[in-house]
Tab-separated table of C-alpha atoms in Angstrom:
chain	number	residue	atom	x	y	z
A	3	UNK	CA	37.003	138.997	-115.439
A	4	UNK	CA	37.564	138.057	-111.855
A	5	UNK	CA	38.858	139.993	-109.492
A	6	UNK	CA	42.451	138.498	-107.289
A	7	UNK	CA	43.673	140.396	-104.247
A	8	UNK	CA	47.012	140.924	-104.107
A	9	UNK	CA	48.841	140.797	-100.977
A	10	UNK	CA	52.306	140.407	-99.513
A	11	UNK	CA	53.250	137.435	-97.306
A	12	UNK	CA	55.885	137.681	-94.910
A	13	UNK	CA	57.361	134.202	-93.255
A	14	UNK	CA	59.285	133.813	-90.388
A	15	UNK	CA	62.961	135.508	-91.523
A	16	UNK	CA	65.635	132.393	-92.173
A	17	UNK	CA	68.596	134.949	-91.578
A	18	UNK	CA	70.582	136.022	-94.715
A	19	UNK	CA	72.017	133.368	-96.941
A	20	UNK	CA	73.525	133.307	-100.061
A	21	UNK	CA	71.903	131.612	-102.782
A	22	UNK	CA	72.411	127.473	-102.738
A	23	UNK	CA	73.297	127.542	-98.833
A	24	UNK	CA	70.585	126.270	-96.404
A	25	UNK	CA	69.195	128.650	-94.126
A	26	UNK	CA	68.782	127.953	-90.580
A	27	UNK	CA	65.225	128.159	-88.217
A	28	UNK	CA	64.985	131.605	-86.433
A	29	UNK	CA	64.681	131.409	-82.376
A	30	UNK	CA	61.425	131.199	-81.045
A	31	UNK	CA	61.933	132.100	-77.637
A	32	UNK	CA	64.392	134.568	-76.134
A	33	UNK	CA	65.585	134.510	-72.561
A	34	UNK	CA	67.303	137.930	-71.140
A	35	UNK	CA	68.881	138.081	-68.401
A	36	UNK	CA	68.406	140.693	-65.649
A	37	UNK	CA	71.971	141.900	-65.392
A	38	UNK	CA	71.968	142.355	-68.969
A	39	UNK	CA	68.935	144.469	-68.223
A	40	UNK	CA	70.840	146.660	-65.771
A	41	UNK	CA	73.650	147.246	-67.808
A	42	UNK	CA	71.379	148.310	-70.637
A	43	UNK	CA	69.729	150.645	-68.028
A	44	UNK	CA	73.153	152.194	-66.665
A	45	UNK	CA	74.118	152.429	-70.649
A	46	UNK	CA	71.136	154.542	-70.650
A	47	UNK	CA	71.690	156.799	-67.680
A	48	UNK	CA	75.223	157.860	-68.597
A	49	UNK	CA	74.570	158.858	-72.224
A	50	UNK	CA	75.362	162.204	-73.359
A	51	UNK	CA	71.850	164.886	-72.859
A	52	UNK	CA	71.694	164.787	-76.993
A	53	UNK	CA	71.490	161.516	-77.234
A	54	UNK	CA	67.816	160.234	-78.187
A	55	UNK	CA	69.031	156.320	-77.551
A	56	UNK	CA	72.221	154.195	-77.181
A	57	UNK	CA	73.312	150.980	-78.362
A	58	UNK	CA	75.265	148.026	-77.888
A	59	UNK	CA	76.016	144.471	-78.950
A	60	UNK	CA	74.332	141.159	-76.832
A	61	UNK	CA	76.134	137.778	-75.749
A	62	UNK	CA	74.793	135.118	-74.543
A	63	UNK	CA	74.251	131.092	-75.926
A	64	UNK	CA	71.817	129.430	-78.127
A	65	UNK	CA	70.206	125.918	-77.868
A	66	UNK	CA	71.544	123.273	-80.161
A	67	UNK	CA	68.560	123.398	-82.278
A	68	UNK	CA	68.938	127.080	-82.701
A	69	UNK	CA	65.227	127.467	-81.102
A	70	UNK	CA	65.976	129.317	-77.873
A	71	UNK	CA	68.580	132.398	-77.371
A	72	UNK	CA	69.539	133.326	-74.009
A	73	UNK	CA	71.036	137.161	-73.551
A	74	UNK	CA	73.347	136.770	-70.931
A	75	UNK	CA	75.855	139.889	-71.586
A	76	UNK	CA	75.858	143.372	-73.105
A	77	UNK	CA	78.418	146.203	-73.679
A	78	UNK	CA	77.707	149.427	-75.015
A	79	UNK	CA	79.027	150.646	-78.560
A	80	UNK	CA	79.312	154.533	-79.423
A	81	UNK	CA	77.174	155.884	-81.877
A	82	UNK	CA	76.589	159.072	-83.383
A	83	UNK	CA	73.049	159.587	-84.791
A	84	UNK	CA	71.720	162.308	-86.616
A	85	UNK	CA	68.304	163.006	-89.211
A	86	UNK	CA	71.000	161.991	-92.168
A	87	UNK	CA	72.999	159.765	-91.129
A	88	UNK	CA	74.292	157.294	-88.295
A	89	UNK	CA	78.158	156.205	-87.254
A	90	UNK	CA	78.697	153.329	-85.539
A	91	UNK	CA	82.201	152.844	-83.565
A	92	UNK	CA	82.823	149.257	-85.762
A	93	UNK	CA	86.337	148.879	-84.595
A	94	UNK	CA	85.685	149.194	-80.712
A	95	UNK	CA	82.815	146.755	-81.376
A	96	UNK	CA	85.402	144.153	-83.007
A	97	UNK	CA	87.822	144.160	-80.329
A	98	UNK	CA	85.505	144.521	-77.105
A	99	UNK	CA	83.388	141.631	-78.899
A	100	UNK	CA	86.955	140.013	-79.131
A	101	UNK	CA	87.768	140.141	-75.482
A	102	UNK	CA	84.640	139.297	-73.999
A	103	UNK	CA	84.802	136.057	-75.978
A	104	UNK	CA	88.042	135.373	-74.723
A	105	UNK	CA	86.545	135.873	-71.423
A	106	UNK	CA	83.976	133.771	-71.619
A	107	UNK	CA	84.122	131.031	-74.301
A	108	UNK	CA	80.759	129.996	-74.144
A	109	UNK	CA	78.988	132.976	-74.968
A	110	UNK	CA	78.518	134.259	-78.645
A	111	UNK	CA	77.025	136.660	-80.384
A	112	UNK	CA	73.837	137.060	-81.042
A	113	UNK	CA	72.139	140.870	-81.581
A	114	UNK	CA	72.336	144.237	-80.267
A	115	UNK	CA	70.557	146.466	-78.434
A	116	UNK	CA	68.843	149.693	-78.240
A	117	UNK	CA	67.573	151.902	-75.860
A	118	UNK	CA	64.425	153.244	-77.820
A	119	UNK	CA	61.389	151.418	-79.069
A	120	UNK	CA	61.455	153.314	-82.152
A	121	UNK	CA	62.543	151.061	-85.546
A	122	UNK	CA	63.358	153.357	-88.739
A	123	UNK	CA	66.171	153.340	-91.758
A	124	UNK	CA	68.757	153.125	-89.059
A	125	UNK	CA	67.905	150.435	-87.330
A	126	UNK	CA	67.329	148.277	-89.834
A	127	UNK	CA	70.749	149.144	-91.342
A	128	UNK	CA	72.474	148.348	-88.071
A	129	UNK	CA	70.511	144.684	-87.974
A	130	UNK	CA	71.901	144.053	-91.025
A	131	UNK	CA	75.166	144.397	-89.810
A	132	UNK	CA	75.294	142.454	-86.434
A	133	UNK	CA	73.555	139.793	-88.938
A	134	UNK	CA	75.597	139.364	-91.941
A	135	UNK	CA	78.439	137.081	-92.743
A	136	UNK	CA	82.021	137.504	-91.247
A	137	UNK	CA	81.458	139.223	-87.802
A	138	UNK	CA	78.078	138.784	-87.760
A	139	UNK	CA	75.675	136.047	-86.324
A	140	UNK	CA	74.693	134.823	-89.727
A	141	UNK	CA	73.943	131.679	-90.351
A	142	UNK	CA	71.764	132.856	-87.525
A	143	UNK	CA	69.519	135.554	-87.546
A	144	UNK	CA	70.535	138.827	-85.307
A	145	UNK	CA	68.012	139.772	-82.329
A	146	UNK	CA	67.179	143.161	-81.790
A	147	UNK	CA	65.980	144.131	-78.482
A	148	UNK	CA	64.489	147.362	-77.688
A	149	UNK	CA	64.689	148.321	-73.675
A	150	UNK	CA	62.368	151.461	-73.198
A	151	UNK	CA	63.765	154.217	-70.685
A	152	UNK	CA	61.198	156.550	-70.823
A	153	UNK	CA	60.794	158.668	-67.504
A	154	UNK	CA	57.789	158.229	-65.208
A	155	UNK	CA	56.866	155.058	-67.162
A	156	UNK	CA	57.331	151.347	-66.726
A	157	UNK	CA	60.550	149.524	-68.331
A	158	UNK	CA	59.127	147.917	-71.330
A	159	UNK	CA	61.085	145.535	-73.663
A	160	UNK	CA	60.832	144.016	-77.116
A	161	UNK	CA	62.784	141.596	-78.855
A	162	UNK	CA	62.503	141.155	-82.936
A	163	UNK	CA	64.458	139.806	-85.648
A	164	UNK	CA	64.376	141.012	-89.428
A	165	UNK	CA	63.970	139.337	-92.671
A	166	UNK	CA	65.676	141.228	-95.962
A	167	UNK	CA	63.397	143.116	-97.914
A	168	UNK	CA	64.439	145.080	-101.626
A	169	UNK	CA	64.879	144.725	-105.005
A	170	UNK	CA	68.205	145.355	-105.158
A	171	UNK	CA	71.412	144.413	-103.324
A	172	UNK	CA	72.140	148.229	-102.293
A	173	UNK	CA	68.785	148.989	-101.471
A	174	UNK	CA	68.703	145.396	-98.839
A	175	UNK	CA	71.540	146.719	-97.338
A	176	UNK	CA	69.484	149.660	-95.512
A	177	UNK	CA	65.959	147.559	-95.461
A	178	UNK	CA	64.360	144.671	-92.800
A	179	UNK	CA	61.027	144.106	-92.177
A	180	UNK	CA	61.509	143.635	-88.292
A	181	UNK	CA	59.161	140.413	-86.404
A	182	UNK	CA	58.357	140.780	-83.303
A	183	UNK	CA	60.095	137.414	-81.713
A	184	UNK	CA	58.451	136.082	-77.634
A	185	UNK	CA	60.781	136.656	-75.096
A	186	UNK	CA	60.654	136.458	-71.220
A	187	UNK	CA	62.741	137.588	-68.305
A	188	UNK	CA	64.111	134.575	-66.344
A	189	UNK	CA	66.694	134.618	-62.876
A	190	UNK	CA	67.190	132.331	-60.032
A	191	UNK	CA	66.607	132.230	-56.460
A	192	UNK	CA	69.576	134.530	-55.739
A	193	UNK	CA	68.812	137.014	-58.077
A	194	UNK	CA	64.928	137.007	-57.117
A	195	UNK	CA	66.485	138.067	-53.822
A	196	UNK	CA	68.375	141.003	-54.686
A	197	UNK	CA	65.718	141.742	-57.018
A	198	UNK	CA	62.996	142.185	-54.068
A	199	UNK	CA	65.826	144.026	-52.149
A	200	UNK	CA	66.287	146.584	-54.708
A	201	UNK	CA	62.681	147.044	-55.411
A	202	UNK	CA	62.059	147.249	-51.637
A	203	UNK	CA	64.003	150.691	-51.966
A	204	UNK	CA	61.338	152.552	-54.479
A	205	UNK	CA	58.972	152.605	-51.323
A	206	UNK	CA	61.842	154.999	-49.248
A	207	UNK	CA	62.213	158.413	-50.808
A	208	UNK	CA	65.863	158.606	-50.302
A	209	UNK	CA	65.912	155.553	-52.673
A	210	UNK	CA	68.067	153.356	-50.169
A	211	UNK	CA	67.187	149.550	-48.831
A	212	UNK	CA	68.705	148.269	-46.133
A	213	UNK	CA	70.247	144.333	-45.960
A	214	UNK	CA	68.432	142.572	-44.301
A	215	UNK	CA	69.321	140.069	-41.563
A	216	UNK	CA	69.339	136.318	-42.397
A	217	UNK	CA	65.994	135.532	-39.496
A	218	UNK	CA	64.358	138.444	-41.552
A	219	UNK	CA	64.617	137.090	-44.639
A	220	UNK	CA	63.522	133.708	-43.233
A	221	UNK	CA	60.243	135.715	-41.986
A	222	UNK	CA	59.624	137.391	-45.305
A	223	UNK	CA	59.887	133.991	-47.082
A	224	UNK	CA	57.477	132.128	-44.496
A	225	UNK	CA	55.166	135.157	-44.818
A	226	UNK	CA	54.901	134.993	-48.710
A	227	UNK	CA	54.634	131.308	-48.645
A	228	UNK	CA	51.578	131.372	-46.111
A	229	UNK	CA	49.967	134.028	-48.548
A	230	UNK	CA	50.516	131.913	-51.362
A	231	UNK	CA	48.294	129.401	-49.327
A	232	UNK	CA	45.948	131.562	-48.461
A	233	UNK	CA	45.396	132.874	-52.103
A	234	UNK	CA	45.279	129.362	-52.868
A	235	UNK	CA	42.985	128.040	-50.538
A	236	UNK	CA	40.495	130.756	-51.241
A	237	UNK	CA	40.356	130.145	-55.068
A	238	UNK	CA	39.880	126.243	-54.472
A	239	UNK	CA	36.941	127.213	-52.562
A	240	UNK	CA	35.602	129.595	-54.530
A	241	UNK	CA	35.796	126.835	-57.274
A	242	UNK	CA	34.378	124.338	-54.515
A	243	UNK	CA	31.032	126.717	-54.225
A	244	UNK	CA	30.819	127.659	-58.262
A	245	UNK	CA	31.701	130.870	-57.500
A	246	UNK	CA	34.891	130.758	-60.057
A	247	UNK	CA	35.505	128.917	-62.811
A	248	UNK	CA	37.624	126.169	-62.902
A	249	UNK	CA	40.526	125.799	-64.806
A	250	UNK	CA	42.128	122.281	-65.335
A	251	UNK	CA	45.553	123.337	-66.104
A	252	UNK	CA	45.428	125.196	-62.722
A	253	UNK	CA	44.202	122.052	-60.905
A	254	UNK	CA	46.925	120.229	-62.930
A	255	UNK	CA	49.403	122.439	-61.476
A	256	UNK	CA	48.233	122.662	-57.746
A	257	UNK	CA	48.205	118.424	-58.068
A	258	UNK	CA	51.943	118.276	-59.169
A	259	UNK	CA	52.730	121.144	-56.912
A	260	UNK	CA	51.362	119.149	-53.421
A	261	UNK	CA	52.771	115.355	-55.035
A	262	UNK	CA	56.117	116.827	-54.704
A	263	UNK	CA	55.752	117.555	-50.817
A	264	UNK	CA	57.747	115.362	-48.843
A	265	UNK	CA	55.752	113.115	-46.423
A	266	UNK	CA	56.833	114.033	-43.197
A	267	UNK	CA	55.327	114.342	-39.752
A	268	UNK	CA	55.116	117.955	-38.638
A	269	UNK	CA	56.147	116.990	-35.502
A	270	UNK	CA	59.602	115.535	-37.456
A	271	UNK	CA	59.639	119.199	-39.258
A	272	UNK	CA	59.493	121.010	-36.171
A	273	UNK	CA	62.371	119.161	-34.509
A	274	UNK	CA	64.335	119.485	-37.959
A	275	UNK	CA	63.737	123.151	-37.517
A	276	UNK	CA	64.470	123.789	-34.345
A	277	UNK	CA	68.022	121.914	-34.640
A	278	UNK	CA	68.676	123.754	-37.555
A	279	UNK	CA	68.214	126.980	-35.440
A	280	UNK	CA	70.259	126.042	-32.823
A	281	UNK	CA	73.231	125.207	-35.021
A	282	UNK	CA	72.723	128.756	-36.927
A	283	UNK	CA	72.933	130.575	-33.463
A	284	UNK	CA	76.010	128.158	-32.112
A	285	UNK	CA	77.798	129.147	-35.520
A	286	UNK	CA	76.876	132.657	-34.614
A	287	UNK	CA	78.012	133.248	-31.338
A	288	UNK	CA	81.019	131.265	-32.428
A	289	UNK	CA	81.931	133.807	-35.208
A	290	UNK	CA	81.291	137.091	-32.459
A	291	UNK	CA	83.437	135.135	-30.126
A	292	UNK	CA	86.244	134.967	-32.766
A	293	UNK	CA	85.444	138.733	-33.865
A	294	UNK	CA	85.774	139.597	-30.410
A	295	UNK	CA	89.069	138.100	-29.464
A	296	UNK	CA	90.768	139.220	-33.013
A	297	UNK	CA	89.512	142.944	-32.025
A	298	UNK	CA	91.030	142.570	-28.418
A	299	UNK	CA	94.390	141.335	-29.810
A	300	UNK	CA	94.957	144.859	-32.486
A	301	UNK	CA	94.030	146.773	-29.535
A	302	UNK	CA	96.899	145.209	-27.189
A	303	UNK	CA	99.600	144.820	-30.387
A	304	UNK	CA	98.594	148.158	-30.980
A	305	UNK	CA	98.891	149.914	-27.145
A	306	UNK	CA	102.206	148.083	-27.211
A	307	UNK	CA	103.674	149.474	-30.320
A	308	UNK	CA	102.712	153.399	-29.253
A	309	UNK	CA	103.742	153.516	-25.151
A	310	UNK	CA	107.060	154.964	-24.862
A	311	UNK	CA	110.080	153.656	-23.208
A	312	UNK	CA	109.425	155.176	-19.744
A	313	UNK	CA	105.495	153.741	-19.731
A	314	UNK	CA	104.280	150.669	-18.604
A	315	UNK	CA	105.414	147.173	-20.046
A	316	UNK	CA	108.333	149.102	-22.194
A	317	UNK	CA	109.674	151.205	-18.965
A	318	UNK	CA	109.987	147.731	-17.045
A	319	UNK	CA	111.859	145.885	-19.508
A	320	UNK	CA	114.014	148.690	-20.027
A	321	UNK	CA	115.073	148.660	-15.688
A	322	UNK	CA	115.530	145.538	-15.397
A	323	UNK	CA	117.727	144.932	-18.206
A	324	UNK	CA	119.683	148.327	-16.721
A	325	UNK	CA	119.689	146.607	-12.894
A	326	UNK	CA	121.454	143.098	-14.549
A	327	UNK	CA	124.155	145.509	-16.742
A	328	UNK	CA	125.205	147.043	-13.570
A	329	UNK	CA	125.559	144.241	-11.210
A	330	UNK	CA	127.580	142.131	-13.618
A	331	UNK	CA	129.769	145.062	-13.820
A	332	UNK	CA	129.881	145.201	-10.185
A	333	UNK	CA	130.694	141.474	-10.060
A	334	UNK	CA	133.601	141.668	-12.599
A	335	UNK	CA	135.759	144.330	-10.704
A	336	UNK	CA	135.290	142.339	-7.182
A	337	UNK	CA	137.202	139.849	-9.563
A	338	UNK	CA	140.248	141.844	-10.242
A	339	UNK	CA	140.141	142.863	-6.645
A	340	UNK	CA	140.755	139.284	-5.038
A	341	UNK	CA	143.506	138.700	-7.983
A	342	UNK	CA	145.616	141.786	-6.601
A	343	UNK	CA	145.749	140.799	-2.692
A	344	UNK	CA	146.741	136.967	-3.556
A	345	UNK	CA	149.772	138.160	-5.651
C-alpha cells in the first residue's frame, strides 16, 4: 500500500464571503504612512502602566484593482484585555470611524492596529471583526499591522491579513490563520525633512533639535548630494578595476538617473544660482525692513497711549488748546465793552 503525505495548503485569504458571492484579490502591497506611525507611537506612550498593547482602527485608500492599500490615518480604540477575555469599545469605534469619514471622504477603512507583535485568540477575533460584513472592510480583506514599542530596541512593523479557519461557524468566529502581507514606509520631500530634523535630536541628550536656517539646509542638501557622488563614483570604479561585481540593474539605474540631467553649461548654473541668491537675500532684508518698521510703530502707539496729560506730546496739546479757550474769552468781553460806550 503506498504511502500519501498529508498536508494542509493555505492560499492567499480572499476575505470572508458568503457562499455564491465572488470574493475579491487580497492587497499585495501596503503603504503606511509616517504620521500614522507617530500616532500609533503616541497611542503607545499614553497607555495606562497595565496595559501590555493598545489598539486602534486604520484609514487610508485602496487602488482600483484592490492590489495596493495605503494607511494614511489611525485613531486609537479602548480596550480592556485580560488572560480570559478581551472588550473592545465597539460604539466609540462606530462613531469616531463615522466622523473621520465625514472628514475626509476619500479615506476608508481598511484594518486596525496593534501595538504588540504578538498574534493569539484575541487577535484573531478582533480581525474578524474590522473584516466582516456591515462595518467592516469585507468584500475586502482587513490588514492587521503590528507596530513594536519595545524599549531600547528598534521600531519594527508587520502588516498581515487572515484567512478563516474552523469547522464550524462559532468556532471561525474566534480563528484566522494570519499572512504576513509586504509593506513599505513611503513620505515625500517635506516629510523626509522633518524626518532628518527629528532624528537629528537622538544625537543631543536633552532630546531637542534645533530649526535650522534655510542656507543650512541648502548646505546639508549639497553635502549629501556630493556624498552620493562620491559613493557613486567609487563603486563605478571599483567595478571599472573588477574589484566589485557588477550589477546591471544598478547600471540601469545610474543610466536613467544621469539621462534625466538637464544639459546645461555650468557656467549658465552658476549665474542661475547666484541670481537666485540675490533675490532670496533682497526678499530678506525686505521682510526685516518691514519687521522693523511694524516694531517701531507699537512702540510709539504704545508710549503715546501711557504718558500722562502733563508729559510730552499730551501736556502740549492740552496748553495750547487752554491758551486759544482763554483768548477767545478775552476777545468776546472787549465786544460787549465797545457796545456800552457807543450807546
Amino acid at each position: 500500500m503506498l504511502e500519501t503525505d498529508s498536508f494542509l495548503h493555505l492560499a492567499r485569504p480572499l476575505g470572508p464571503a458568503s457562499i455564491g458571492s465572488q470574493p475579491t484579490t487580497a492587497p499585495l502591497n501596503v503603504i503606511v504612512q509616517p504620521q500614522a506611525i507617530f500616532a500609533i507611537l503616541d497611542h503607545s506612550l499614553r497607555r495606562n502602566a497595565d496595559q501590555e498593547r493598545v489598539i486602534g482602527t486604520l484609514l487610508g485608500v485602496r487602488s482600483e484593482d484592490g492590489q495596493e492599500v495605503e494607511i494614511r490615518n489611525c485613531f486609537a480604540v479602548g480596550h480592556t484585555e485580560t488572560q480570559e477575555q478581551v472588550e473592545v469599545d465597539m460604539d466609540y469605534q462606530k462613531q469616531m470611524l463615522a466622523l473621520h469619514l465625514k472628514a475626509n471622504p476619500k479615506e476608508v477603512l481598511v484594518g486596525w492596529y496593534a501595538t504588540s507583535a504578538e498574534l493569539n485568540t484575541f487577535s484573531a477575533l478582533i480581525q474578524n471583526f474590522y473584516g466582516g460584513q456591515g462595518d467592516g472592510t469585507w468584500p475586502y480583506p482587513a490588514v492587521h499591522l503590528t507596530i513594536s514599542t519595545e524599549a531600547g530596541k528598534d521600531i519594527e512593523a508587520r502588516t498581515y491579513i487572515s484567512a478563516p479557519v474552523g469547522v464550524t461557524a462559532e468556532r471561525a468566529a474566534d480563528s484566522a490563520a494570519f499572512i504576513p502581507v509586504p509593506h513599505e514606509i513611503r513620505y515625500g520631500e517635506a516629510e523626509k525633512s522633518g524626518l532628518e530634523l527629528i532624528s537629528g535630536a537622538k544625537d543631543n541628550p536633552d532630546r531637542t533639535a534645533s530649526v535650522i536656517t534655510d542656507i543650512e539646509s541648502l548646505e546639508n542638501a549639497i553635502e549629501e548630494v556630493l556624498n552620493m557622488l562620491d559613493r557613486v563614483s567609487r563603486y563605478v570604479e571599483a567595478v571599472i578595476d573588477e574589484e566589485a561585481p557588477p550589477s546591471s540593474a544598478l547600471g540601469q539605474f545610474l543610466l536613467n538617473a544621469l539621462a534625466l540631467a538637464p544639459k546645461v553649461d555650468p557656467e549658465d548654473i552658476e549665474r542661475d544660482f547666484n541670481n537666485h541668491i540675490q533675490d532670496v537675500l533682497v526678499i530678506s532684508y525686505l521682510a526685516n525692513t518691514i519687521r522693523t518698521q511694524i516694531d517701531l510703530s507699537n512702540r510709539l502707539a504704545t508710549a503715546a497711549l501711557t504718558m500722562g496729560p502733563g508729559d510730552g506730546l499730551g501736556g502740549n496739546l492740552a496748553n495750547g488748546t487752554g491758551s486759544g479757550e482763554t483768548g477767545l474769552r478775552g476777545g468776546q468781553r472787549g465786544g460787549r465793552g465797545g457796545r456800552g460806550e457807543r450807546n
